[in-house]
Each structure stands twice: as structure tokens, then as C-alpha cells.
Coordinates of C-alpha atoms and ligand atoms in Angstrom, one line a residue:
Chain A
X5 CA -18.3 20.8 6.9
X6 CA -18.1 16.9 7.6
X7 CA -18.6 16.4 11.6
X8 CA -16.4 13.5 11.4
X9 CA -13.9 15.9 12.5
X10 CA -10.7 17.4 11.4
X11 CA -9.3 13.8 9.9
X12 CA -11.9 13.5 7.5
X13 CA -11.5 17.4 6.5
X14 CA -8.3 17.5 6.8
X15 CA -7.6 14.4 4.0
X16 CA -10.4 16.0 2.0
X17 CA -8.9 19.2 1.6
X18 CA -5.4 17.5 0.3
X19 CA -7.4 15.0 -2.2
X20 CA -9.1 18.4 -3.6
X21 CA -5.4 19.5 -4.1
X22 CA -4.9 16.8 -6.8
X23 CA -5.3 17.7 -10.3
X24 CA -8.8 17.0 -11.8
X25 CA -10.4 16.8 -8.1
X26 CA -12.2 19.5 -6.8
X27 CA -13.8 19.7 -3.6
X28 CA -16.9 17.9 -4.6
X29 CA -15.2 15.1 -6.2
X30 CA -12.4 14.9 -3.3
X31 CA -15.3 14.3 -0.8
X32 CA -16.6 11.6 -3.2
X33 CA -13.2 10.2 -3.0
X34 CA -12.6 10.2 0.5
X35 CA -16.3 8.8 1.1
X36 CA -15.0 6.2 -1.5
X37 CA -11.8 4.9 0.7
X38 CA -13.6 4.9 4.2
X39 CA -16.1 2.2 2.7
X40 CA -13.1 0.7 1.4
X41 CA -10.4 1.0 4.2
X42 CA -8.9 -2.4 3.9
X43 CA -8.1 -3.1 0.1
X44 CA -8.1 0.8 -0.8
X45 CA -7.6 3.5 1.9
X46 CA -5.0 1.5 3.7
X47 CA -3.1 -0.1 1.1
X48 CA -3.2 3.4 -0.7
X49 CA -1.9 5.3 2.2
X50 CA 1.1 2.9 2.5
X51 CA 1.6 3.0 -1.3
X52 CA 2.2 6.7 -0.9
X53 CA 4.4 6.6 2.0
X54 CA 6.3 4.3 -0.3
X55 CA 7.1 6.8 -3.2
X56 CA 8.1 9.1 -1.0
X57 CA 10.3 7.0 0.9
X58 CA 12.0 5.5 -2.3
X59 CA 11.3 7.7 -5.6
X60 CA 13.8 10.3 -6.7
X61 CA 14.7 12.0 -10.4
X62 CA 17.2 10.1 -12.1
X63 CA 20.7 12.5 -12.1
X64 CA 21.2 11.6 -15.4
X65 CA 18.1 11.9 -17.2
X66 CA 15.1 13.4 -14.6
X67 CA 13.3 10.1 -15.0
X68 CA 11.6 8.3 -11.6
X69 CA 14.4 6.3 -10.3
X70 CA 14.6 4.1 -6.9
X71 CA 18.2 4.9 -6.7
X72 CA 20.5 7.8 -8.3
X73 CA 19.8 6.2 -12.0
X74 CA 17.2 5.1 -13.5
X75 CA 16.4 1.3 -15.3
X76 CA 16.7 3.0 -18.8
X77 CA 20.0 5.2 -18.4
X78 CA 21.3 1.7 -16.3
X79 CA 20.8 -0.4 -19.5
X80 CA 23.1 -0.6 -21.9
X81 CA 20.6 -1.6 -24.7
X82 CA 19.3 1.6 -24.1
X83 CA 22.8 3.6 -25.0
X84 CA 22.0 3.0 -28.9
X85 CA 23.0 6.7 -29.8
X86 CA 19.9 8.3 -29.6
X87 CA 18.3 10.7 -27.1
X88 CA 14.4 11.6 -26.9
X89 CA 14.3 14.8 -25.2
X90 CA 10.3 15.2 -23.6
X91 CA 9.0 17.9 -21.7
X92 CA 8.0 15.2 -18.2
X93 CA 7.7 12.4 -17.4
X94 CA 4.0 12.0 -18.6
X95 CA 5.4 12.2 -21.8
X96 CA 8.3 9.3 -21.4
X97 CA 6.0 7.2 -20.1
X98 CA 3.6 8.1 -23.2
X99 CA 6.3 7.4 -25.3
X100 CA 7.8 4.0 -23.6
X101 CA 3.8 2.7 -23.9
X102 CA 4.4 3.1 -27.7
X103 CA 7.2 0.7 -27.7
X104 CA 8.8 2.1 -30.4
X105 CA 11.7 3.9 -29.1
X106 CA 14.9 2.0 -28.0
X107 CA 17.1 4.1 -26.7
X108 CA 17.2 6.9 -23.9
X109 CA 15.6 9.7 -22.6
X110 CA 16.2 13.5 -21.4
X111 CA 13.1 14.9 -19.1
X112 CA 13.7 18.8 -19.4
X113 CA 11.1 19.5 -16.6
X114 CA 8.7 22.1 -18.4
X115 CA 9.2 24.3 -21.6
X116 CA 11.0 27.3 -22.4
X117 CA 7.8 30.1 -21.2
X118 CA 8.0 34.1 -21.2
X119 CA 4.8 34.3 -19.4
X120 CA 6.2 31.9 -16.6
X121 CA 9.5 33.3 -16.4
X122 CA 10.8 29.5 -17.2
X123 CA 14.3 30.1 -18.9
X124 CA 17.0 27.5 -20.0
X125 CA 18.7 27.4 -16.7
X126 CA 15.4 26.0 -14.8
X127 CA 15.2 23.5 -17.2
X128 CA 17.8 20.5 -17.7
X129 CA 19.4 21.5 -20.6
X130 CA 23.3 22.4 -19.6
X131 CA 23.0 18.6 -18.8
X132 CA 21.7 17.7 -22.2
X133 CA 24.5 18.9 -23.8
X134 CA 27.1 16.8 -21.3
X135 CA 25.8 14.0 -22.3
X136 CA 26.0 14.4 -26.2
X137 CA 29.8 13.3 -25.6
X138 CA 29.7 11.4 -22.5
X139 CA 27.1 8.8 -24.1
X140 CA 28.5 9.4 -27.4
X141 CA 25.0 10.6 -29.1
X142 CA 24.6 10.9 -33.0
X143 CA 20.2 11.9 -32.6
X144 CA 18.6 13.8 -30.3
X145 CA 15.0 13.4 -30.8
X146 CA 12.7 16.6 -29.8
X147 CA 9.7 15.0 -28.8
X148 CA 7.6 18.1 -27.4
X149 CA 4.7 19.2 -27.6
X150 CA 3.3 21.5 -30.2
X151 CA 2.7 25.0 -28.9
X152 CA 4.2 28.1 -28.6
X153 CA 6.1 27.3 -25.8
X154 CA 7.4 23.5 -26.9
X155 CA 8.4 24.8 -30.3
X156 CA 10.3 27.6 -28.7
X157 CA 12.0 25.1 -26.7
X158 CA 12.5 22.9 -29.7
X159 CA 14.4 25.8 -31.7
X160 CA 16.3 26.5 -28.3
X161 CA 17.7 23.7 -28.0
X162 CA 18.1 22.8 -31.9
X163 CA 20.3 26.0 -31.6
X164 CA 22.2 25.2 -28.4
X165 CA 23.1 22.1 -29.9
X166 CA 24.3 23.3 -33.0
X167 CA 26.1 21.1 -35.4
X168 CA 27.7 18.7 -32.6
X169 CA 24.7 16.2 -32.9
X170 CA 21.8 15.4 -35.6
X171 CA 18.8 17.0 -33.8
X172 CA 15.1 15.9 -35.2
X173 CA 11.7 16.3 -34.2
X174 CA 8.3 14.1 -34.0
X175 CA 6.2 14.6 -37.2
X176 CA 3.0 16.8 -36.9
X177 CA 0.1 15.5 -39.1
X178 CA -3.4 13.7 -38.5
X179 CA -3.3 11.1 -35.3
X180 CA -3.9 8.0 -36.0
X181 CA -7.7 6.8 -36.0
X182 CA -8.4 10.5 -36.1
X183 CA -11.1 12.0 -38.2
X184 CA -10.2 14.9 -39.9
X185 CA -13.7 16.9 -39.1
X186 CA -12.4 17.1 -35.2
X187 CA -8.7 18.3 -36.0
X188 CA -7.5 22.1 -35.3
X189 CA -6.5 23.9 -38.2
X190 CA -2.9 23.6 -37.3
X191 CA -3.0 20.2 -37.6
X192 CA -4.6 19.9 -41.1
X193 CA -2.0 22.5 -41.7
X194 CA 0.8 21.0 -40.7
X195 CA -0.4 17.2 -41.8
X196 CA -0.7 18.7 -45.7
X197 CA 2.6 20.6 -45.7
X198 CA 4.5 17.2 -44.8
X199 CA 2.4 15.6 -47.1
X200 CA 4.1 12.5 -48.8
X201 CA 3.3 10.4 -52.1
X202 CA 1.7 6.6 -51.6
Chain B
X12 CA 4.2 1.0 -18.5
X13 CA 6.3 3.6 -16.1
X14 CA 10.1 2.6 -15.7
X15 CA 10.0 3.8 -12.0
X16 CA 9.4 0.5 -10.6
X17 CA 7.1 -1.1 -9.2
X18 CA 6.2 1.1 -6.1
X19 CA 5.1 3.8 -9.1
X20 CA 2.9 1.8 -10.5
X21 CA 1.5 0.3 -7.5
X22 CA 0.2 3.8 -6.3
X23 CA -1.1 4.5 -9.9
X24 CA -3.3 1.0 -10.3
X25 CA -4.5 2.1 -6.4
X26 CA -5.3 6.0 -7.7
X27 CA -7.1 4.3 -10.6
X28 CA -9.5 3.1 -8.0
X29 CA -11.0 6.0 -7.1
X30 CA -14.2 7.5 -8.3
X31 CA -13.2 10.1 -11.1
X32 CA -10.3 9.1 -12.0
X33 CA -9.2 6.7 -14.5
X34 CA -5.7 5.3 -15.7
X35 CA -4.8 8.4 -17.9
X36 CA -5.9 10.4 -14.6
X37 CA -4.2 8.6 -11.6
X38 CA -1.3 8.7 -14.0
X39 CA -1.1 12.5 -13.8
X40 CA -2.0 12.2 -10.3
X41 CA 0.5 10.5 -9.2
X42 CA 3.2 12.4 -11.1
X43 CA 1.8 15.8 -9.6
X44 CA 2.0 13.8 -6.3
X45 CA 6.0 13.1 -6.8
X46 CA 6.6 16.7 -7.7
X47 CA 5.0 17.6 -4.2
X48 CA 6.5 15.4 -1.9
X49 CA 6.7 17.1 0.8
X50 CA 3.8 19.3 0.5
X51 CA 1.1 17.0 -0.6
X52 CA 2.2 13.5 -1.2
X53 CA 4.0 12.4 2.5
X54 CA 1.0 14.9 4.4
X55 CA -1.3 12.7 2.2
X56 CA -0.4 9.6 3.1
X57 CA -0.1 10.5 6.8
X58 CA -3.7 12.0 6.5
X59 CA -5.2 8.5 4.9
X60 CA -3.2 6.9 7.6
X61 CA -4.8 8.7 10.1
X62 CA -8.6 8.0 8.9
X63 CA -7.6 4.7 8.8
X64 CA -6.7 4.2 12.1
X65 CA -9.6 6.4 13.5
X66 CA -12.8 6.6 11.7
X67 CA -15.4 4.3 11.9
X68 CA -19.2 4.5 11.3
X69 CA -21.3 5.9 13.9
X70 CA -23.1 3.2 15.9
X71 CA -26.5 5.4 16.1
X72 CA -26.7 6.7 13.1
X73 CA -24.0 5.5 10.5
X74 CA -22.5 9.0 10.0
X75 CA -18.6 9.1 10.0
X76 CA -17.1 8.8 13.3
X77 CA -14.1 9.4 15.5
X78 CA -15.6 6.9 18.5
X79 CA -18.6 5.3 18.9
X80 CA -21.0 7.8 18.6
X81 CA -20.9 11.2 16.4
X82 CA -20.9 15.1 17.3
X83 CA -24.2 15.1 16.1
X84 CA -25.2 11.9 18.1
X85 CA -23.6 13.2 21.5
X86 CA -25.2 17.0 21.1
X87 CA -27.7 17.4 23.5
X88 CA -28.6 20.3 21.1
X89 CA -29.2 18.4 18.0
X90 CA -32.1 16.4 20.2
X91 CA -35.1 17.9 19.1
X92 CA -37.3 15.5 17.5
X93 CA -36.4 15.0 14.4
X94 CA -34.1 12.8 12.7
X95 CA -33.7 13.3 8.6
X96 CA -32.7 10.2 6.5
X97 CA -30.4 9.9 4.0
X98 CA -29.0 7.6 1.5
X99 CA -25.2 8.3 2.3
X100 CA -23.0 10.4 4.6
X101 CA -22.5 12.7 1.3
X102 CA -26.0 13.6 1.7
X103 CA -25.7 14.1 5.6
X104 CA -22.6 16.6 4.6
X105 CA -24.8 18.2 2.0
X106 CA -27.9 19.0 4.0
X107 CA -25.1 20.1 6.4
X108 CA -23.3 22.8 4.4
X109 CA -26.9 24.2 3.8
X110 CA -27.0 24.9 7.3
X111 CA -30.5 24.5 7.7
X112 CA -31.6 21.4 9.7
X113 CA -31.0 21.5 13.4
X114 CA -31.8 17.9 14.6
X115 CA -30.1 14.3 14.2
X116 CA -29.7 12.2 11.0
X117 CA -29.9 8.5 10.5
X118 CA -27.7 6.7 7.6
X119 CA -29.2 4.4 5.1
X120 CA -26.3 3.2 3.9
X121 CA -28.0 2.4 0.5
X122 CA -31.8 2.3 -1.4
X123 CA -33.6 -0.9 -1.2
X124 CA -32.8 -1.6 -4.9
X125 CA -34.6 -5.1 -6.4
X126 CA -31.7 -5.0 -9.2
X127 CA -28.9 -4.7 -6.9
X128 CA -30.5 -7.2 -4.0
X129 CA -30.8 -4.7 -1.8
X130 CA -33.2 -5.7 1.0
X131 CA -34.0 -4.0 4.4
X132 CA -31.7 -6.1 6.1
X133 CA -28.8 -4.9 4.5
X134 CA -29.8 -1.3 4.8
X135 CA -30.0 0.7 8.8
X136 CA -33.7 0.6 8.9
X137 CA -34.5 -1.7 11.8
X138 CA -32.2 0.8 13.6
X139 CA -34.4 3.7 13.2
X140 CA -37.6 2.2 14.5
X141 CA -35.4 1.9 17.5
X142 CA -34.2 4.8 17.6
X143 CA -37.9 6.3 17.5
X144 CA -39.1 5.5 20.8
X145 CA -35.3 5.8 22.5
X146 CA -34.7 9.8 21.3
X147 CA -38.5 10.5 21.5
X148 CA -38.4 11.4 17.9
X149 CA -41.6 13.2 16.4
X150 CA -40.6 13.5 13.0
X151 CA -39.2 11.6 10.1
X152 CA -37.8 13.8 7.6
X153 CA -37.0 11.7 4.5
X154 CA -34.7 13.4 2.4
X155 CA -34.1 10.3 -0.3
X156 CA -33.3 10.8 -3.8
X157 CA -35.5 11.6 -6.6
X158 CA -35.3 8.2 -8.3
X159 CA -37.2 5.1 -8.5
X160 CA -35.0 3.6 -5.3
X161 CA -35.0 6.3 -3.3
X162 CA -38.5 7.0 -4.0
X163 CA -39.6 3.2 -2.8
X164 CA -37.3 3.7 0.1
X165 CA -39.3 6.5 1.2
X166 CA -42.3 4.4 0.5
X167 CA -41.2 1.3 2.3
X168 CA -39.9 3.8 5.3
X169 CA -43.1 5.4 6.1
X170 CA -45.4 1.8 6.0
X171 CA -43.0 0.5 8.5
X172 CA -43.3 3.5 10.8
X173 CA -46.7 3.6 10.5
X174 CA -48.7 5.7 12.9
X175 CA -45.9 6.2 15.3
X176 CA -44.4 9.4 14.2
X177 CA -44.9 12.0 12.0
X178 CA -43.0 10.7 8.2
X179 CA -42.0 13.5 6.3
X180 CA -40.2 14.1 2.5
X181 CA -38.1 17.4 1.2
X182 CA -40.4 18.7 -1.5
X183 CA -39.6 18.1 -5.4
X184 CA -39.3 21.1 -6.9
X185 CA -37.0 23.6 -9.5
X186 CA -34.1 24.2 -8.1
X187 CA -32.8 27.7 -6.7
X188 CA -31.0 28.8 -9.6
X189 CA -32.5 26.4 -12.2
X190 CA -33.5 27.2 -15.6
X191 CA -36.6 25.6 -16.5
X192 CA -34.6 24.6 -19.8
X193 CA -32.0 22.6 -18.3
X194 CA -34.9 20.4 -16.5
X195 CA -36.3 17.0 -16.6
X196 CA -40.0 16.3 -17.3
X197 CA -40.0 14.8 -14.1
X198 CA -38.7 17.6 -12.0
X199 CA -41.5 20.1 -14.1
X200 CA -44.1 18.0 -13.3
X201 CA -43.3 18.0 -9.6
X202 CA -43.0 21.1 -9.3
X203 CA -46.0 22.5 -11.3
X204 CA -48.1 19.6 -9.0
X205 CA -46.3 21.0 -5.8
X206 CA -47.0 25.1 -7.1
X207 CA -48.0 27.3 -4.2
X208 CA -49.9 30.6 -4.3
X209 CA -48.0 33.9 -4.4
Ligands
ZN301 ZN1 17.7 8.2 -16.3
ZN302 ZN1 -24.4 9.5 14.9

């Protein structure tokens, strides 16, 4: 395709393999970092080498971690009795941006699916319920998502856990900022039957 | 933002950088990139690496280039009078995939653009007047975007070549494929200008 030879095709097809880049926009991309080989291509390709050097899932929590734990199961501020369980670690990092939750995390690595064949054991839930005594947790916060599959995992684990631990979940309503006319029904559902007085 | 460290969020301000993709983007990116290690993320890094190191532009004709001069440059074969121009190497790669033109390109590297400062100077069109005489070129195929730029480019182009050699432009037309609904004035007009007898 590109007579620059097998280099330039060779870095386009793995760019393509990114998610939200297809081959159109990977060629784009590539284009992008030969014009800009010394402040983007160059730095970028040592930037990679980096993470993969040094980046591994926290054994505690499945958080990125340079070493075997990561910052927030490290801190002690963190230990406050309370453990948000998310789905990854898109979600934790949505969550820390918030700056509203102060203590730790549990990354479960996926839902609970039928259609996927995802059962308990591929996700890091035995470990969950280690650490309910081990870091001597009152809450565990189910902050997943809500579909079929996160809700599933929600009552999963709500059962697993059973009465050893107070388990809660995020509230469902209207988003902040967000205009009714443009919510799903489930929403508008959900936001009216938690409804509360002013 | 992501408790990982800095080399984490290093790669994601660099991912940012590219065309397409924006914080929220490079973000998932570079998680997707961390789950794939080995099959994506270290070959990737390699592969930018190795572009890096190799790839420069062609000294004839600005396409993308492992030494001096490009395939396309070295093949006897492509030597048959005609050389198309193009704004970018995407364009080269484009009119290459349709598999259509035999002969050499040459490169712009840009539009003369008044907004953007763009002069002759900065773009490789002292280059092809050269490279007339030198590959005993007969014809000029511009193949320039549609716009304002590329269409003054073209203009600019064939004033300089003058009476040398033959200046040609791809015709403006509907698309194969396009819906007459989906068009721009500008395209109809062309085309209905441009119509040919059945
Ligand atoms: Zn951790
Ligand atoms: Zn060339």
C-alpha cells in the first residue's frame, strides 16, 4: 500500500489495532509522527517501551503499579474502611478525577457475562473477599456500570459478600448538567424511583 | 489523574497528540495498550522505533523513504513521462491503492495558503521544474484538492511551467458511489459543467 516499505506498513497496521483507529485514521496517524519524529514519534516510541518495561497490575488491587503495589493500596490514608469495587481501570481513574473518594479500590477486570463465558473465577473476586478482613473493610462500594452485565455482577458479588461487610452501590439518576430530553428511559426511570424531597 | 505514575501518563499526554484522538481517547488507548503488552504495545514501540531510525523524505519527490531516493523514484518502470502532484504523501498512498497511475509523483508538501503564509518557497515546487527537463517529463498531472488552496496551487503550478510540458488536473466530478443528495453545490456544478455524452 505505502512504498515506503514494510516499516511504514508494518507500524500502520499495529496503530489500526488501537481502539477508535481504523486503517484510514492509523495512516493519518503514522503520516502525523513521521512529520513529527523528534518531539512525537520518538519520544512516543520510548514512552511505550517504558510502560512495558515498568507497568504491572497491582497484586492487591489490579490497579497500574510500577512495583508489586500500587500508590493507593501503599498509602495508609487510603485504608479508611472502604472499598470501591470498578469494572477497569478506566473506571478508577474516572473515579480518582472526581476527587471524591478517599479510600481504596478493587479493579475486577470485566463483568460477570453469559454471552462471553466471563464467570467469577476470571474476574478478581476470591481476592475481594480476602481483603474484607485483611484491611479490615466496613463498605464496599459497587461502582459498575449499569447494564445487564454490571448489575449482574453487582448482585454477585452483593451475594458473595453476604452480611460480613456493608455493600452499596452508586446512585442511578439524571447526570449532572444533563438535560432530560437526551436521557434513555432507564435513566428517567431510575432518577424518579430514587426520587428525594428538597 | 492516573495513579500509575508518571510513565502512564507520559504516554497518555503523547497519545493525545495524535490526530483523532483526544484525552478521553489516548486514555483508552493506552489502557488497551497495557492489556496487550506483548502483542501490541512492546511490537509497537519497536515498530515507531524503527521508522524513526529509517525513514526519511525522498530527496526527488518527497514521498516517504527508506534511503535517499523511493521505490517509485529508483523504478525504471515508473519513468514514463508523467509525474502526478500531490498535496501530501496520504494522497500519493491514495492514488496508489487505486492502482491506476503508472508513472512518478512529486510531493507538495502543503498548498500555497495566504492565511497560513504559505509561499512557494516553503512548498517542493522549484524541485519539479527541475525535475521536468532531468526525467523528460511530458505531463503534469495535478491531482490537488478541491478547495480554494489546492485549486490556486494548481493555478500557480501550471503559470510556472508554462509551455514546457503538458499541465494536467483529475476532473471534478460525482463520485463513484455518490448520491447526488449527499453532495455539495460545488461538486454538482462541476460535474454538470464537466457532463459528457452517453
Ligand atoms: Zn492497588
Ligand atoms: Zn521519490
Amino acid at each position: 500500500m505505502a512504498d515506503a516499505g514494510t516499516e511504514i506498513e508494518t507500524l500502520i497496521e499495529l496503530m489500526a489495532k488501537l481502539p477508535g483507529l481504523g486503517p484510514r485514521s492509523a495512516r493519518r496517524a503514522v503520516l502525523h509522527l513521521v512529520k513529527k519524529r523528534g518531539v512525537l514519534l520518538m519520544p512516543l516510541a520510548e514512552a511505550m517501551a517504558e510502560v512495558g518495561r515498568t507497568i504491572r497490575e497491582c497484586l492487591n488491587c489490579g490497579n497500574l503499579a510500577t512495583g508489586d503495589i500500587c500508590p493507593i493500596c501503599e498509602s495508609e490514608k487510603r485504608a479508611n474502611g472502604q472499598i470501591c469495587v470498578v469494572e477497569d481501570v478506566a473506571d478508577l481513574w474516572a473515579m480518582e478525577r472526581a476527587q471524591v473518594f478517599t479510600g481504596r479500590y478493587h479493579v475486577l477486570g470485566g463483568t460477570l457475562s453469559a454471552l462471553d463465558g466471563t464467570g467469577p473465577e476470571e474476574l478478581r473476586i476470591p481476592q475481594l473477599r480476602d481483603r474484607i478482613a485483611a484491611e479490615d473493610v466496613r463498605e464496599v462500594i459497587l461502582a459498575l456500570g449499569a447494564t445487564i452485565d454490571g448489575q449482574t455482577t453487582a448482585h454477585y458479588i452483593a451475594d458473595e459478600l453476604g452480611e460480613s461487610v456493608s455493600v452499596t452501590s452508586l446512585a442511578q439518576g439524571v447526570p449532572v448538567g444533563g438535560e432530560l430530553d437526551y436521557l434513555d428511559d432507564g435513566t428517567i426511570t431510575a432518577a424518579l424511583s430514587a426520587r428525594k424531597a428538597l
